[in-house]
Amino acid sequence: VADGVINSRTLRHELQDVRAADSDFGSPPLLRIERAAVVYFGVPSYGVHVNGYVRDPKRPDDPTPHAVWVGVRAMCKATYPGLYDQMAAGGQPSGMSLLLNAQKEVGEEASLPPDAVARMRPTGAVSYRYATRKGLSTKRLATFDLELPSGLSPLCSDGEVEHFELVQVDELLHSLRTRLAAWKPNSALVAVDFAVRHGLVSPDEPGYFEIVRMLRAGG
């Protein structure tokens, strides 16, 4: 920061654990650094993304997602303001489990009660790696699904989200195909992963196997 490499306005004042690139999340961290500095060193960073969804009220016994709660990022956000995001998401703080972090983010960003948060389920991970002008960005995102009952809606509470939209799955897929720039990039990956896992995308879709492979391209 003192040398002007990192803009002080981008500081999160939040430490993240640093682990070897070939190690698992459960391994002991080698050190801890400011979250905004991670990309400059090219080390993997972790985060959590929570997909909130509802069933078709006309077919309550069908577990297939009917609509997805999408957050629109607050215009005051330093990164990707006004773009679509998951219902809740966040970087991984030092010394916290992934599940506890996901529960914390849902409570803070979507103001959901504890009994609803308790229904959240881990569903895997999405990873990616790409070069930026700052350095090598390597992200590993733990994903979670949370089915919300009819009548329960997320509420903006911590200033991270401008508003929430309940988007039917057909509209969600259309948005990913034709309006990708409206999405925060890694949130688009998580949304695609959600669609694949729930069978909303046919394996006969052009590029299906390449899409599935690239969802884990970050190792």
C-alpha atoms as an extended CHARMM CRD file, in Angstrom:
* protein
*
       219  EXT
         1         1  VAL       CA              0.0000000000        0.0000000000        0.0000000000  PROA      1               0.0000000000
         2         2  ALA       CA              2.8030000000        2.3970000000        0.9360000000  PROA      2               0.0000000000
         3         3  ASP       CA              4.4480000000        1.8220000000       -2.4720000000  PROA      3               0.0000000000
         4         4  GLY       CA              1.1880000000        2.4350000000       -4.3410000000  PROA      4               0.0000000000
         5         5  VAL       CA              0.8990000000       -1.1290000000       -5.6540000000  PROA      5               0.0000000000
         6         6  ILE       CA             -2.3440000000       -1.7510000000       -3.8030000000  PROA      6               0.0000000000
         7         7  ASN       CA             -4.9150000000        1.0260000000       -3.6870000000  PROA      7               0.0000000000
         8         8  SER       CA             -5.8530000000        1.7070000000       -0.0800000000  PROA      8               0.0000000000
         9         9  ARG       CA             -9.5040000000        2.0410000000       -1.1070000000  PROA      9               0.0000000000
        10        10  THR       CA             -9.5530000000       -1.6350000000       -2.1210000000  PROA      10              0.0000000000
        11        11  LEU       CA             -8.4400000000       -2.8880000000        1.2890000000  PROA      11              0.0000000000
        12        12  ARG       CA            -10.9730000000       -5.2070000000        2.9300000000  PROA      12              0.0000000000
        13        13  HSD       CA             -9.3270000000       -5.1930000000        6.3690000000  PROA      13              0.0000000000
        14        14  GLU       CA             -9.9280000000       -8.9340000000        6.3830000000  PROA      14              0.0000000000
        15        15  LEU       CA             -7.2720000000      -11.6440000000        6.5810000000  PROA      15              0.0000000000
        16        16  GLN       CA             -7.3500000000      -14.7480000000        4.4040000000  PROA      16              0.0000000000
        17        17  ASP       CA             -5.4340000000      -17.9570000000        4.9920000000  PROA      17              0.0000000000
        18        18  VAL       CA             -2.7760000000      -18.8590000000        2.4360000000  PROA      18              0.0000000000
        19        19  ARG       CA             -2.2060000000      -22.5310000000        1.6440000000  PROA      19              0.0000000000
        20        20  ALA       CA              0.0460000000      -24.2920000000       -0.8470000000  PROA      20              0.0000000000
        21        21  ALA       CA             -1.4980000000      -24.4950000000       -4.3350000000  PROA      21              0.0000000000
        22        22  ASP       CA             -1.4940000000      -28.3080000000       -4.2240000000  PROA      22              0.0000000000
        23        23  SER       CA             -2.9870000000      -28.5770000000       -0.7280000000  PROA      23              0.0000000000
        24        24  ASP       CA             -6.5670000000      -28.9750000000        0.4610000000  PROA      24              0.0000000000
        25        25  PHE       CA             -8.6220000000      -26.3810000000        2.3130000000  PROA      25              0.0000000000
        26        26  GLY       CA             -8.3370000000      -28.4360000000        5.4750000000  PROA      26              0.0000000000
        27        27  SER       CA             -4.5480000000      -28.2220000000        5.5620000000  PROA      27              0.0000000000
        28        28  PRO       CA             -2.9260000000      -25.7730000000        8.0100000000  PROA      28              0.0000000000
        29        29  PRO       CA             -2.3810000000      -22.2940000000        6.5230000000  PROA      29              0.0000000000
        30        30  LEU       CA              1.1710000000      -21.2170000000        5.7710000000  PROA      30              0.0000000000
        31        31  LEU       CA              0.4140000000      -17.5810000000        6.5600000000  PROA      31              0.0000000000
        32        32  ARG       CA             -2.3710000000      -14.9950000000        6.5200000000  PROA      32              0.0000000000
        33        33  ILE       CA             -2.5450000000      -11.9030000000        4.3580000000  PROA      33              0.0000000000
        34        34  GLU       CA             -4.9340000000       -9.0360000000        3.6150000000  PROA      34              0.0000000000
        35        35  ARG       CA             -7.6830000000      -10.2280000000        1.2740000000  PROA      35              0.0000000000
        36        36  ALA       CA             -7.0420000000       -7.4790000000       -1.2920000000  PROA      36              0.0000000000
        37        37  ALA       CA             -3.3970000000       -8.5910000000       -1.6130000000  PROA      37              0.0000000000
        38        38  VAL       CA             -4.0690000000      -12.2620000000       -2.4330000000  PROA      38              0.0000000000
        39        39  VAL       CA             -4.2340000000      -11.7890000000       -6.2160000000  PROA      39              0.0000000000
        40        40  TYR       CA             -0.8390000000      -10.0590000000       -6.2760000000  PROA      40              0.0000000000
        41        41  PHE       CA              0.8090000000      -13.2280000000       -5.0030000000  PROA      41              0.0000000000
        42        42  GLY       CA             -1.1000000000      -15.6630000000       -7.2400000000  PROA      42              0.0000000000
        43        43  VAL       CA             -2.0840000000      -17.9660000000       -4.3830000000  PROA      43              0.0000000000
        44        44  PRO       CA             -5.4990000000      -19.6680000000       -4.3060000000  PROA      44              0.0000000000
        45        45  SER       CA             -8.2380000000      -17.9280000000       -2.3780000000  PROA      45              0.0000000000
        46        46  TYR       CA            -11.5070000000      -19.4000000000       -1.2010000000  PROA      46              0.0000000000
        47        47  GLY       CA            -15.0980000000      -18.2220000000       -0.9670000000  PROA      47              0.0000000000
        48        48  VAL       CA            -18.6930000000      -19.3840000000       -0.6000000000  PROA      48              0.0000000000
        49        49  HSD       CA            -21.7300000000      -18.8850000000       -2.8540000000  PROA      49              0.0000000000
        50        50  VAL       CA            -25.2980000000      -19.7510000000       -1.8280000000  PROA      50              0.0000000000
        51        51  ASN       CA            -28.0320000000      -20.4460000000       -4.3980000000  PROA      51              0.0000000000
        52        52  GLY       CA            -31.4820000000      -19.6560000000       -3.0460000000  PROA      52              0.0000000000
        53        53  TYR       CA            -34.4010000000      -21.1930000000       -4.9500000000  PROA      53              0.0000000000
        54        54  VAL       CA            -38.0750000000      -22.1490000000       -4.7170000000  PROA      54              0.0000000000
        55        55  ARG       CA            -40.2360000000      -24.9480000000       -6.0660000000  PROA      55              0.0000000000
        56        56  ASP       CA            -43.1910000000      -24.4870000000       -8.3960000000  PROA      56              0.0000000000
        57        57  PRO       CA            -46.1100000000      -23.6350000000       -6.0550000000  PROA      57              0.0000000000
        58        58  LYS       CA            -48.4210000000      -25.5110000000       -8.4250000000  PROA      58              0.0000000000
        59        59  ARG       CA            -46.3100000000      -28.6950000000       -8.0550000000  PROA      59              0.0000000000
        60        60  PRO       CA            -45.0950000000      -28.7170000000       -4.4430000000  PROA      60              0.0000000000
        61        61  ASP       CA            -44.0360000000      -32.3750000000       -4.5940000000  PROA      61              0.0000000000
        62        62  ASP       CA            -41.6320000000      -31.7360000000       -7.4760000000  PROA      62              0.0000000000
        63        63  PRO       CA            -38.1930000000      -30.7930000000       -6.0550000000  PROA      63              0.0000000000
        64        64  THR       CA            -37.0220000000      -29.2890000000       -9.3590000000  PROA      64              0.0000000000
        65        65  PRO       CA            -36.1390000000      -25.5940000000       -8.9380000000  PROA      65              0.0000000000
        66        66  HSD       CA            -38.8220000000      -23.3460000000      -10.4100000000  PROA      66              0.0000000000
        67        67  ALA       CA            -37.2250000000      -19.9650000000       -9.7190000000  PROA      67              0.0000000000
        68        68  VAL       CA            -33.9720000000      -18.6670000000       -8.2670000000  PROA      68              0.0000000000
        69        69  TRP       CA            -33.3690000000      -15.7280000000       -5.9500000000  PROA      69              0.0000000000
        70        70  VAL       CA            -30.7760000000      -13.4750000000       -7.5950000000  PROA      70              0.0000000000
        71        71  GLY       CA            -29.1120000000      -10.5810000000       -5.8320000000  PROA      71              0.0000000000
        72        72  VAL       CA            -28.2730000000       -7.3610000000       -7.6750000000  PROA      72              0.0000000000
        73        73  ARG       CA            -25.0280000000       -6.0310000000       -6.2450000000  PROA      73              0.0000000000
        74        74  ALA       CA            -25.1650000000       -2.6460000000       -4.5700000000  PROA      74              0.0000000000
        75        75  MET       CA            -24.0480000000        0.2870000000       -6.7130000000  PROA      75              0.0000000000
        76        76  CYS       CA            -21.6180000000        1.3090000000       -3.9770000000  PROA      76              0.0000000000
        77        77  LYS       CA            -19.6560000000       -1.9440000000       -4.2730000000  PROA      77              0.0000000000
        78        78  ALA       CA            -16.0120000000       -1.5140000000       -5.2880000000  PROA      78              0.0000000000
        79        79  THR       CA            -16.2550000000       -4.4650000000       -7.6830000000  PROA      79              0.0000000000
        80        80  TYR       CA            -19.0120000000       -5.3810000000      -10.1710000000  PROA      80              0.0000000000
        81        81  PRO       CA            -21.6510000000       -2.9060000000       -8.9190000000  PROA      81              0.0000000000
        82        82  GLY       CA            -25.1590000000       -3.4860000000      -10.2680000000  PROA      82              0.0000000000
        83        83  LEU       CA            -24.4260000000       -6.9760000000      -11.6100000000  PROA      83              0.0000000000
        84        84  TYR       CA            -26.2750000000      -10.1860000000      -10.8500000000  PROA      84              0.0000000000
        85        85  ASP       CA            -24.9780000000      -12.3590000000       -8.0310000000  PROA      85              0.0000000000
        86        86  GLN       CA            -26.1050000000      -15.3230000000       -5.9340000000  PROA      86              0.0000000000
        87        87  MET       CA            -28.5020000000      -14.7530000000       -3.0640000000  PROA      87              0.0000000000
        88        88  ALA       CA            -25.4680000000      -14.6330000000       -0.7670000000  PROA      88              0.0000000000
        89        89  ALA       CA            -21.7310000000      -14.9370000000       -1.3040000000  PROA      89              0.0000000000
        90        90  GLY       CA            -18.4650000000      -13.8650000000        0.2220000000  PROA      90              0.0000000000
        91        91  GLY       CA            -14.7430000000      -14.4140000000        0.5780000000  PROA      91              0.0000000000
        92        92  GLN       CA            -13.4310000000      -16.8690000000        3.1360000000  PROA      92              0.0000000000
        93        93  PRO       CA            -12.1710000000      -15.2270000000        6.3470000000  PROA      93              0.0000000000
        94        94  SER       CA             -9.2570000000      -16.6950000000        8.2410000000  PROA      94              0.0000000000
        95        95  GLY       CA            -10.0440000000      -19.2630000000       10.9160000000  PROA      95              0.0000000000
        96        96  MET       CA            -13.6480000000      -19.9990000000        9.8640000000  PROA      96              0.0000000000
        97        97  SER       CA            -15.2130000000      -23.1050000000        8.3230000000  PROA      97              0.0000000000
        98        98  LEU       CA            -16.7840000000      -22.8590000000        4.8810000000  PROA      98              0.0000000000
        99        99  LEU       CA            -20.2010000000      -23.9170000000        6.1870000000  PROA      99              0.0000000000
       100       100  LEU       CA            -20.1610000000      -21.3860000000        9.0080000000  PROA      100             0.0000000000
       101       101  ASN       CA            -19.1090000000      -18.6620000000        6.5800000000  PROA      101             0.0000000000
       102       102  ALA       CA            -21.9750000000      -19.5460000000        4.2130000000  PROA      102             0.0000000000
       103       103  GLN       CA            -24.4310000000      -19.4060000000        7.1130000000  PROA      103             0.0000000000
       104       104  LYS       CA            -23.0010000000      -16.0540000000        8.1900000000  PROA      104             0.0000000000
       105       105  GLU       CA            -23.2860000000      -14.5920000000        4.6750000000  PROA      105             0.0000000000
       106       106  VAL       CA            -26.8980000000      -15.7120000000        4.3180000000  PROA      106             0.0000000000
       107       107  GLY       CA            -27.7780000000      -14.1550000000        7.6420000000  PROA      107             0.0000000000
       108       108  GLU       CA            -25.9890000000      -10.8860000000        6.8690000000  PROA      108             0.0000000000
       109       109  GLU       CA            -26.8650000000      -10.4030000000        3.1830000000  PROA      109             0.0000000000
       110       110  ALA       CA            -30.3140000000      -11.9940000000        2.9670000000  PROA      110             0.0000000000
       111       111  SER       CA            -31.6270000000      -11.6270000000        6.5520000000  PROA      111             0.0000000000
       112       112  LEU       CA            -33.0090000000      -15.1540000000        6.6350000000  PROA      112             0.0000000000
       113       113  PRO       CA            -34.0400000000      -16.6830000000        9.9770000000  PROA      113             0.0000000000
       114       114  PRO       CA            -31.9160000000      -19.4460000000       11.5500000000  PROA      114             0.0000000000
       115       115  ASP       CA            -34.4650000000      -22.1950000000       10.8670000000  PROA      115             0.0000000000
       116       116  ALA       CA            -34.3330000000      -21.4070000000        7.1290000000  PROA      116             0.0000000000
       117       117  VAL       CA            -30.5340000000      -21.1580000000        7.1010000000  PROA      117             0.0000000000
       118       118  ALA       CA            -30.3500000000      -24.5900000000        8.7580000000  PROA      118             0.0000000000
       119       119  ARG       CA            -31.7980000000      -26.1550000000        5.5840000000  PROA      119             0.0000000000
       120       120  MET       CA            -28.8030000000      -25.0750000000        3.5070000000  PROA      120             0.0000000000
       121       121  ARG       CA            -26.8810000000      -27.9600000000        1.9320000000  PROA      121             0.0000000000
       122       122  PRO       CA            -23.3230000000      -28.1260000000        0.5410000000  PROA      122             0.0000000000
       123       123  THR       CA            -23.2850000000      -29.0270000000       -3.1680000000  PROA      123             0.0000000000
       124       124  GLY       CA            -19.6400000000      -29.0490000000       -4.2510000000  PROA      124             0.0000000000
       125       125  ALA       CA            -17.2830000000      -26.4430000000       -5.6250000000  PROA      125             0.0000000000
       126       126  VAL       CA            -16.4640000000      -24.2900000000       -8.6430000000  PROA      126             0.0000000000
       127       127  SER       CA            -12.9100000000      -23.1990000000       -9.4100000000  PROA      127             0.0000000000
       128       128  TYR       CA            -11.1720000000      -21.0410000000      -11.9930000000  PROA      128             0.0000000000
       129       129  ARG       CA             -7.8840000000      -19.3470000000      -12.7530000000  PROA      129             0.0000000000
       130       130  TYR       CA             -7.0680000000      -16.3790000000      -14.9820000000  PROA      130             0.0000000000
       131       131  ALA       CA             -4.4090000000      -13.7150000000      -15.4150000000  PROA      131             0.0000000000
       132       132  THR       CA             -5.1640000000      -10.1220000000      -14.4180000000  PROA      132             0.0000000000
       133       133  ARG       CA             -3.1420000000       -6.9080000000      -14.5050000000  PROA      133             0.0000000000
       134       134  LYS       CA             -2.6600000000       -7.3750000000      -10.7580000000  PROA      134             0.0000000000
       135       135  GLY       CA             -1.5160000000      -10.9950000000      -10.9010000000  PROA      135             0.0000000000
       136       136  LEU       CA             -2.8270000000      -14.5430000000      -11.1670000000  PROA      136             0.0000000000
       137       137  SER       CA             -6.3410000000      -14.9590000000       -9.8020000000  PROA      137             0.0000000000
       138       138  THR       CA             -7.0770000000      -18.4980000000       -8.5820000000  PROA      138             0.0000000000
       139       139  LYS       CA            -10.4260000000      -19.0000000000       -6.8690000000  PROA      139             0.0000000000
       140       140  ARG       CA            -12.0470000000      -22.0190000000       -5.2800000000  PROA      140             0.0000000000
       141       141  LEU       CA            -15.6890000000      -21.4730000000       -4.3770000000  PROA      141             0.0000000000
       142       142  ALA       CA            -17.6930000000      -23.8010000000       -2.1470000000  PROA      142             0.0000000000
       143       143  THR       CA            -21.3040000000      -23.8820000000       -3.3430000000  PROA      143             0.0000000000
       144       144  PHE       CA            -24.4720000000      -24.3610000000       -1.3280000000  PROA      144             0.0000000000
       145       145  ASP       CA            -28.1710000000      -24.6850000000       -2.1460000000  PROA      145             0.0000000000
       146       146  LEU       CA            -30.9350000000      -23.3260000000        0.0520000000  PROA      146             0.0000000000
       147       147  GLU       CA            -34.5470000000      -24.0740000000       -0.8260000000  PROA      147             0.0000000000
       148       148  LEU       CA            -36.8320000000      -21.3690000000        0.5270000000  PROA      148             0.0000000000
       149       149  PRO       CA            -40.4410000000      -22.0670000000        1.4320000000  PROA      149             0.0000000000
       150       150  SER       CA            -43.2600000000      -20.2010000000       -0.2370000000  PROA      150             0.0000000000
       151       151  GLY       CA            -43.7650000000      -16.7990000000        1.3460000000  PROA      151             0.0000000000
       152       152  LEU       CA            -40.1960000000      -16.3710000000        2.6210000000  PROA      152             0.0000000000
       153       153  SER       CA            -38.1240000000      -13.8020000000        0.7500000000  PROA      153             0.0000000000
       154       154  PRO       CA            -34.5570000000      -12.5790000000        1.2930000000  PROA      154             0.0000000000
       155       155  LEU       CA            -34.2070000000       -9.0020000000        2.5130000000  PROA      155             0.0000000000
       156       156  CYS       CA            -31.3410000000       -6.5640000000        1.9650000000  PROA      156             0.0000000000
       157       157  SER       CA            -29.7400000000       -5.7280000000        5.2760000000  PROA      157             0.0000000000
       158       158  ASP       CA            -26.0090000000       -4.9950000000        5.1160000000  PROA      158             0.0000000000
       159       159  GLY       CA            -25.7380000000       -2.7470000000        2.0640000000  PROA      159             0.0000000000
       160       160  GLU       CA            -24.1070000000       -5.4340000000       -0.0960000000  PROA      160             0.0000000000
       161       161  VAL       CA            -27.2230000000       -5.9840000000       -2.2380000000  PROA      161             0.0000000000
       162       162  GLU       CA            -29.2760000000       -3.3610000000       -4.0880000000  PROA      162             0.0000000000
       163       163  HSD       CA            -32.3050000000       -5.6370000000       -4.2780000000  PROA      163             0.0000000000
       164       164  PHE       CA            -33.3230000000       -9.2590000000       -4.8490000000  PROA      164             0.0000000000
       165       165  GLU       CA            -35.1830000000      -10.6740000000       -7.8380000000  PROA      165             0.0000000000
       166       166  LEU       CA            -37.0110000000      -14.0080000000       -8.0580000000  PROA      166             0.0000000000
       167       167  VAL       CA            -36.1130000000      -15.2260000000      -11.5500000000  PROA      167             0.0000000000
       168       168  GLN       CA            -37.7580000000      -18.2490000000      -13.1690000000  PROA      168             0.0000000000
       169       169  VAL       CA            -35.2330000000      -20.8520000000      -14.3040000000  PROA      169             0.0000000000
       170       170  ASP       CA            -36.0150000000      -20.4040000000      -18.0160000000  PROA      170             0.0000000000
       171       171  GLU       CA            -35.3410000000      -16.6810000000      -17.6880000000  PROA      171             0.0000000000
       172       172  LEU       CA            -32.1780000000      -17.4120000000      -15.7000000000  PROA      172             0.0000000000
       173       173  LEU       CA            -30.8050000000      -19.6540000000      -18.4450000000  PROA      173             0.0000000000
       174       174  HSD       CA            -31.7500000000      -17.1290000000      -21.1140000000  PROA      174             0.0000000000
       175       175  SER       CA            -29.8990000000      -14.4290000000      -19.2020000000  PROA      175             0.0000000000
       176       176  LEU       CA            -26.7570000000      -16.5790000000      -18.9440000000  PROA      176             0.0000000000
       177       177  ARG       CA            -26.8840000000      -17.3200000000      -22.6680000000  PROA      177             0.0000000000
       178       178  THR       CA            -27.6550000000      -13.8430000000      -23.9770000000  PROA      178             0.0000000000
       179       179  ARG       CA            -26.7900000000      -11.3150000000      -21.2400000000  PROA      179             0.0000000000
       180       180  LEU       CA            -23.6740000000      -12.7730000000      -19.6420000000  PROA      180             0.0000000000
       181       181  ALA       CA            -22.1850000000       -9.3070000000      -19.1380000000  PROA      181             0.0000000000
       182       182  ALA       CA            -25.0230000000       -8.5870000000      -16.6830000000  PROA      182             0.0000000000
       183       183  TRP       CA            -23.5090000000      -11.1490000000      -14.2930000000  PROA      183             0.0000000000
       184       184  LYS       CA            -20.5860000000      -10.9810000000      -11.9210000000  PROA      184             0.0000000000
       185       185  PRO       CA            -18.2700000000      -13.4560000000      -13.7130000000  PROA      185             0.0000000000
       186       186  ASN       CA            -17.7780000000      -16.0320000000      -10.9830000000  PROA      186             0.0000000000
       187       187  SER       CA            -21.4600000000      -15.8320000000      -10.0220000000  PROA      187             0.0000000000
       188       188  ALA       CA            -22.3330000000      -16.7810000000      -13.6020000000  PROA      188             0.0000000000
       189       189  LEU       CA            -20.1710000000      -19.9020000000      -13.1950000000  PROA      189             0.0000000000
       190       190  VAL       CA            -21.9860000000      -20.8130000000       -9.9910000000  PROA      190             0.0000000000
       191       191  ALA       CA            -25.3600000000      -20.2740000000      -11.6910000000  PROA      191             0.0000000000
       192       192  VAL       CA            -24.3230000000      -22.5480000000      -14.5800000000  PROA      192             0.0000000000
       193       193  ASP       CA            -23.1730000000      -25.1860000000      -12.0870000000  PROA      193             0.0000000000
       194       194  PHE       CA            -26.5600000000      -24.9390000000      -10.3350000000  PROA      194             0.0000000000
       195       195  ALA       CA            -28.3650000000      -25.4450000000      -13.6460000000  PROA      195             0.0000000000
       196       196  VAL       CA            -26.2240000000      -28.4660000000      -14.5520000000  PROA      196             0.0000000000
       197       197  ARG       CA            -26.6190000000      -30.1270000000      -11.1440000000  PROA      197             0.0000000000
       198       198  HSD       CA            -30.4050000000      -29.7840000000      -11.1810000000  PROA      198             0.0000000000
       199       199  GLY       CA            -30.7790000000      -31.1040000000      -14.7240000000  PROA      199             0.0000000000
       200       200  LEU       CA            -31.9070000000      -27.7410000000      -16.1100000000  PROA      200             0.0000000000
       201       201  VAL       CA            -29.3610000000      -28.0490000000      -18.9290000000  PROA      201             0.0000000000
       202       202  SER       CA            -29.5120000000      -31.0020000000      -21.3260000000  PROA      202             0.0000000000
       203       203  PRO       CA            -26.3110000000      -33.0040000000      -21.9280000000  PROA      203             0.0000000000
       204       204  ASP       CA            -27.1140000000      -32.4890000000      -25.6200000000  PROA      204             0.0000000000
       205       205  GLU       CA            -26.5460000000      -28.7460000000      -25.1760000000  PROA      205             0.0000000000
       206       206  PRO       CA            -23.7120000000      -27.6320000000      -27.5000000000  PROA      206             0.0000000000
       207       207  GLY       CA            -20.4660000000      -27.5030000000      -25.5330000000  PROA      207             0.0000000000
       208       208  TYR       CA            -21.9810000000      -29.3020000000      -22.5230000000  PROA      208             0.0000000000
       209       209  PHE       CA            -18.9340000000      -31.4190000000      -21.6510000000  PROA      209             0.0000000000
       210       210  GLU       CA            -16.5400000000      -28.5260000000      -22.0880000000  PROA      210             0.0000000000
       211       211  ILE       CA            -18.7290000000      -26.3610000000      -19.8620000000  PROA      211             0.0000000000
       212       212  VAL       CA            -18.7880000000      -29.0140000000      -17.1490000000  PROA      212             0.0000000000
       213       213  ARG       CA            -15.0070000000      -29.4530000000      -17.3680000000  PROA      213             0.0000000000
       214       214  MET       CA            -14.3340000000      -25.7220000000      -17.1590000000  PROA      214             0.0000000000
       215       215  LEU       CA            -16.4160000000      -25.3700000000      -13.9850000000  PROA      215             0.0000000000
       216       216  ARG       CA            -13.4900000000      -27.0240000000      -12.1500000000  PROA      216             0.0000000000
       217       217  ALA       CA            -10.6380000000      -25.5790000000      -14.2170000000  PROA      217             0.0000000000
       218       218  GLY       CA             -8.9550000000      -23.8580000000      -11.2790000000  PROA      218             0.0000000000
       219       219  GLY       CA             -7.9170000000      -27.0580000000       -9.5590000000  PROA      219             0.0000000000
